[in-house]
Amino acid sequence: MPFDSHCHFEPGDDIPALLSRARAAGLSGLLAVGGSPEADAGARAAAAAAPGFAFAAFGLEPGMAADIADPRDLDARMAALEAALLGADSPDGRAPPRPIAAAIGEIGLDYSRGEDAAARARQRALFAAQLRLAARLGLPCSIHSRGAAEDTVAVLRENLSPDLVRDARAGSLHCFVGPADFAAALVPLGLSFGLSGIVTFRSADALRALVPALPRDRLLVETDSPYLAPVPLRGHPCEPAFVVHTARRVAALLGLPEPDAFALFSENARRIFVPPSPSKSIPPPRP
Ligand SMILES: [Zn+2]
């Protein structure tokens, strides 16, 4: 029963059908990840449709930094994000006693499109502000890092909550593809490794060689649906049910029986994203 630790839902998706196929595939749960107001709405709708099975992450992904040039804009965005995480933006305006979201995400750095120095600095400021908010609220993060490993580690080091680091609940480096020195820097920061369908791709020999060396209590599987469908389903729109194929491949790399590996991935995800406090309920989206 693997747990999909990073997937996306769009408001136009047939969310009940995606969730019921995920349950039918034997998933123990999933983290529905946002990253923009639109993506957050999809995550919220999925979590509202399946309490105790689908959990939500809200945040501002690195591309959103492009229109946050002024520090006052950043403060306003952080206040709006905090209200959404706490449920204080619900129709009755009353915040529940603890966050309605399970995590902040996806957030991070993406230097893969030729971002100049100013754009990179805006991304770092947005990432750092959200890590500080996560520390204040005690929430883990789902982190995106592309072409920016060194800066990702530097911003994490400065802004992660020491408590979450100590408890290895800082979150996941989603779609982790290596290399080994990036992994070595992330372990002492309390981060876990989200292995996506990429681990099944023919071209991923280096990643497959690295997986057995990662700490077992830090291994997660994910789809990043609707992207990155795993072998043998490449070319199809990806969905959370497909995480089973990725989990099987990782189990084989670890030399573990599938039920043991699936239970490991699920326990790791729940330790990070589903704290054992009274179950959270998330109100349905506003009409
Ligand atoms: Zn994603």
Coordinates of C-alpha atoms and ligand atoms in Angstrom, one line a residue:
M1 CA 0.0 0.0 0.0
P2 CA 2.3 2.8 -1.1
F3 CA 1.5 6.5 -0.4
D4 CA 1.9 8.9 -3.3
S5 CA 3.9 11.7 -1.7
H6 CA 3.5 14.3 -4.5
C7 CA 0.7 14.5 -7.0
H8 CA -1.4 17.3 -8.5
F9 CA -5.1 17.7 -9.2
E10 CA -6.6 20.4 -11.3
P11 CA -10.0 21.8 -10.7
G12 CA -11.1 20.5 -14.1
D13 CA -10.0 16.9 -13.3
D14 CA -12.5 14.1 -12.5
I15 CA -11.2 14.1 -8.9
P16 CA -13.6 11.5 -7.5
A17 CA -12.6 9.1 -10.3
L18 CA -8.8 9.7 -9.8
L19 CA -9.2 9.1 -6.0
S20 CA -11.3 6.0 -6.4
R21 CA -8.7 4.5 -8.9
A22 CA -6.0 5.4 -6.4
R23 CA -7.9 3.5 -3.6
A24 CA -8.5 0.6 -5.9
A25 CA -4.8 0.4 -6.7
G26 CA -4.2 -0.1 -3.0
L27 CA -2.7 3.3 -2.1
S28 CA -2.7 4.1 1.6
G29 CA -3.0 7.8 0.9
L30 CA -1.6 10.7 -1.1
L31 CA -0.3 14.3 -0.8
A32 CA -2.1 16.6 -3.2
V33 CA 0.3 19.4 -3.9
G34 CA -0.4 22.9 -5.0
G35 CA 2.0 25.7 -5.9
S36 CA -0.2 28.5 -7.2
P37 CA -3.7 29.7 -6.3
E38 CA -5.1 27.5 -9.1
A39 CA -3.1 24.4 -8.2
D40 CA -3.9 24.9 -4.5
A41 CA -7.6 24.8 -5.4
G42 CA -7.1 21.4 -7.0
A43 CA -5.2 20.1 -3.9
R44 CA -8.0 21.5 -1.6
A45 CA -10.7 19.9 -3.6
A46 CA -8.9 16.5 -3.5
A47 CA -8.4 16.7 0.2
A48 CA -12.0 17.7 0.8
A49 CA -13.2 14.8 -1.2
A50 CA -11.2 12.1 0.7
P51 CA -10.5 13.1 4.3
G52 CA -7.9 10.9 5.9
F53 CA -6.8 9.6 2.5
A54 CA -5.9 12.8 0.5
F55 CA -3.9 15.5 2.3
A56 CA -3.2 18.9 0.9
A57 CA -0.1 21.1 0.4
F58 CA -0.5 24.8 -0.5
G59 CA 2.4 27.1 -1.6
L60 CA 4.0 29.3 -4.2
E61 CA 6.2 27.4 -6.7
P62 CA 9.4 29.1 -8.0
G63 CA 7.8 30.4 -11.2
M64 CA 5.4 32.5 -9.0
A65 CA 8.4 34.6 -7.9
A66 CA 8.4 36.4 -11.2
D67 CA 5.7 38.7 -10.1
I68 CA 6.8 39.2 -6.6
A69 CA 9.5 41.9 -7.0
D70 CA 8.6 44.2 -4.1
P71 CA 9.2 42.9 -0.5
R72 CA 5.7 44.3 0.4
D73 CA 4.2 42.0 -2.3
L74 CA 6.0 39.1 -0.6
D75 CA 4.6 39.9 2.8
A76 CA 1.0 40.1 1.4
R77 CA 1.5 36.7 -0.4
M78 CA 2.8 35.1 2.8
A79 CA -0.2 36.4 4.8
A80 CA -2.6 35.0 2.2
L81 CA -0.8 31.7 2.2
E82 CA -0.8 31.5 6.0
A83 CA -4.6 32.2 6.0
A84 CA -5.1 29.4 3.4
L85 CA -2.9 26.9 5.3
L86 CA -4.8 27.6 8.5
G87 CA -8.2 27.6 6.9
A88 CA -8.8 31.2 8.0
D89 CA -9.9 31.9 4.5
S90 CA -12.9 29.6 4.8
P91 CA -16.4 31.0 4.2
D92 CA -17.2 31.5 7.9
G93 CA -13.8 33.2 8.5
R94 CA -13.0 31.1 11.6
A95 CA -9.6 29.4 11.7
P96 CA -9.6 25.8 13.0
P97 CA -7.1 25.3 15.9
R98 CA -4.5 23.8 13.7
P99 CA -3.5 24.0 10.0
I100 CA -5.9 22.4 7.6
A101 CA -3.0 21.8 5.2
A102 CA -0.6 19.0 5.8
A103 CA 2.4 20.7 4.2
I104 CA 3.6 23.7 2.2
G105 CA 4.4 23.0 -1.4
E106 CA 5.5 22.9 -3.9
I107 CA 8.2 25.5 -3.2
G108 CA 11.9 25.8 -4.1
L109 CA 14.2 26.9 -6.9
D110 CA 14.2 26.3 -10.6
Y111 CA 17.2 27.7 -12.6
S112 CA 16.5 25.5 -15.6
R113 CA 15.1 28.2 -17.9
G114 CA 18.1 30.5 -18.0
E115 CA 17.0 32.7 -15.0
D116 CA 19.2 35.8 -14.5
A117 CA 20.7 36.8 -11.2
A118 CA 17.7 39.0 -10.3
A119 CA 15.2 36.2 -11.0
R120 CA 17.2 33.8 -9.0
A121 CA 17.3 36.2 -6.1
R122 CA 13.5 36.6 -6.2
Q123 CA 13.1 32.8 -6.1
R124 CA 15.4 32.5 -3.1
A125 CA 13.5 35.2 -1.2
L126 CA 10.2 33.4 -1.9
F127 CA 11.6 30.0 -1.0
A128 CA 13.1 31.3 2.2
A129 CA 9.9 33.1 3.3
Q130 CA 7.9 30.0 2.9
L131 CA 10.4 27.9 4.8
R132 CA 10.2 30.4 7.6
L133 CA 6.4 30.1 7.5
A134 CA 6.7 26.3 7.6
A135 CA 9.0 26.5 10.6
R136 CA 6.5 28.8 12.4
L137 CA 3.5 26.6 11.7
G138 CA 5.5 23.3 12.2
L139 CA 4.7 22.1 8.7
P140 CA 6.8 20.0 6.4
C141 CA 7.5 21.1 2.8
S142 CA 7.4 19.5 -0.6
I143 CA 10.5 21.0 -2.3
H144 CA 11.2 21.4 -6.0
S145 CA 14.9 21.9 -7.1
R146 CA 16.0 22.0 -10.6
G147 CA 19.5 23.2 -11.7
A148 CA 19.9 24.8 -8.3
A149 CA 21.2 22.1 -5.9
E150 CA 23.8 24.3 -4.3
D151 CA 21.5 27.3 -3.6
T152 CA 18.7 24.9 -2.5
V153 CA 20.9 23.5 0.2
A154 CA 22.1 27.0 1.3
V155 CA 18.5 28.3 1.6
L156 CA 17.3 25.2 3.4
R157 CA 20.3 25.4 5.9
E158 CA 19.4 29.0 6.8
N159 CA 15.6 28.7 7.1
L160 CA 14.5 25.2 8.1
S161 CA 13.0 24.6 11.5
P162 CA 15.5 22.9 13.8
D163 CA 12.7 20.8 15.4
L164 CA 11.5 19.4 12.0
V165 CA 15.1 18.7 11.0
R166 CA 15.7 16.8 14.3
D167 CA 12.5 14.8 13.8
A168 CA 13.4 14.1 10.1
R169 CA 10.0 15.8 9.2
A170 CA 11.4 18.7 7.2
G171 CA 9.7 17.3 4.1
S172 CA 10.6 15.8 0.8
L173 CA 12.9 16.8 -2.1
H174 CA 10.4 15.9 -4.7
C175 CA 11.3 14.2 -7.9
F176 CA 14.8 13.5 -6.6
V177 CA 17.2 12.5 -9.3
G178 CA 20.6 12.9 -7.5
P179 CA 23.5 13.3 -7.5
A180 CA 25.0 11.6 -4.5
D181 CA 26.6 14.8 -3.0
F182 CA 23.1 16.5 -3.1
A183 CA 21.7 13.6 -1.2
A184 CA 24.5 13.7 1.3
A185 CA 23.8 17.4 2.0
L186 CA 20.0 16.8 2.4
V187 CA 20.1 13.9 4.9
P188 CA 21.4 16.1 7.8
L189 CA 18.7 18.6 7.0
G190 CA 16.0 16.1 7.8
L191 CA 14.8 15.9 4.2
S192 CA 13.4 12.7 2.5
F193 CA 13.7 11.7 -1.1
G194 CA 10.7 11.6 -3.4
L195 CA 11.4 9.0 -6.1
S196 CA 9.2 9.6 -9.1
G197 CA 8.5 7.6 -12.3
I198 CA 11.9 8.8 -13.5
V199 CA 13.4 5.9 -11.5
T200 CA 11.8 3.5 -14.0
F201 CA 13.1 5.3 -17.1
R202 CA 15.7 3.6 -19.2
S203 CA 18.0 6.6 -18.9
A204 CA 18.1 6.6 -15.1
D205 CA 20.9 4.1 -14.3
A206 CA 22.8 6.7 -12.2
L207 CA 19.7 7.3 -10.0
R208 CA 19.0 3.6 -9.7
A209 CA 22.6 3.0 -8.5
L210 CA 22.1 5.7 -5.9
V211 CA 18.8 4.5 -4.4
P212 CA 20.1 1.6 -2.3
A213 CA 22.6 4.1 -0.6
L214 CA 19.8 6.4 0.6
P215 CA 18.7 6.0 4.2
R216 CA 15.6 3.8 4.2
D217 CA 13.6 5.9 6.6
R218 CA 13.9 8.8 4.1
L219 CA 12.6 7.0 1.0
L220 CA 9.3 8.1 -0.5
V221 CA 7.6 7.4 -3.8
E222 CA 5.5 9.8 -5.8
T223 CA 3.9 10.3 -9.3
D224 CA 4.1 14.1 -9.8
S225 CA 0.9 13.4 -11.8
P226 CA -0.2 14.4 -14.3
Y227 CA 3.5 14.3 -15.4
L228 CA 6.1 11.6 -15.5
A229 CA 4.0 8.4 -16.0
P230 CA 6.3 5.5 -15.0
V231 CA 7.2 2.5 -17.3
P232 CA 5.1 0.7 -18.5
L233 CA 2.6 3.5 -18.8
R234 CA 4.8 6.2 -20.4
G235 CA 2.8 8.4 -22.8
H236 CA -0.4 8.1 -20.7
P237 CA -1.5 11.1 -18.5
C238 CA -0.1 10.1 -15.1
E239 CA -2.3 9.6 -12.1
P240 CA -1.8 8.6 -8.4
A241 CA -2.7 5.0 -9.0
F242 CA 0.4 4.6 -11.2
V243 CA 2.7 5.1 -8.2
V244 CA 2.5 1.3 -7.7
H245 CA 4.8 0.8 -10.7
T246 CA 7.4 3.1 -9.3
A247 CA 7.1 1.5 -5.8
R248 CA 7.7 -1.9 -7.3
R249 CA 10.8 -0.8 -9.1
V250 CA 12.2 0.8 -6.0
A251 CA 11.4 -2.3 -3.9
A252 CA 13.4 -4.4 -6.4
L253 CA 16.4 -1.9 -6.2
L254 CA 16.3 -2.3 -2.4
G255 CA 16.0 -6.1 -2.6
L256 CA 12.9 -5.9 -0.4
P257 CA 9.7 -7.9 -0.8
E258 CA 7.1 -5.6 -2.2
P259 CA 4.7 -5.6 0.8
D260 CA 7.6 -4.6 3.1
A261 CA 8.8 -1.8 0.7
F262 CA 5.3 -0.5 0.2
A263 CA 4.7 -0.4 4.0
L264 CA 8.1 1.4 4.4
F265 CA 7.2 4.1 1.9
S266 CA 3.8 4.6 3.5
E267 CA 5.2 4.8 7.1
N268 CA 7.8 7.3 6.0
A269 CA 5.2 9.5 4.2
R270 CA 2.8 9.4 7.1
R271 CA 5.5 10.2 9.6
I272 CA 6.3 13.4 7.7
F273 CA 2.9 14.5 6.3
V274 CA 0.3 13.0 8.6
P275 CA 1.1 13.7 12.2
P276 CA -0.7 11.5 14.7
S277 CA -2.8 14.4 16.0
P278 CA -6.7 14.3 15.7
S279 CA -7.5 13.9 12.1
K280 CA -7.7 17.0 10.1
S281 CA -10.8 17.9 8.1
I282 CA -10.7 20.3 5.3
P283 CA -13.8 22.2 4.3
P284 CA -15.0 21.9 0.7
P285 CA -13.9 24.6 -1.8
R286 CA -16.0 27.7 -2.1
P287 CA -18.5 27.5 -5.0
Ligands
ZN1 ZN 5.0 18.7 -8.7

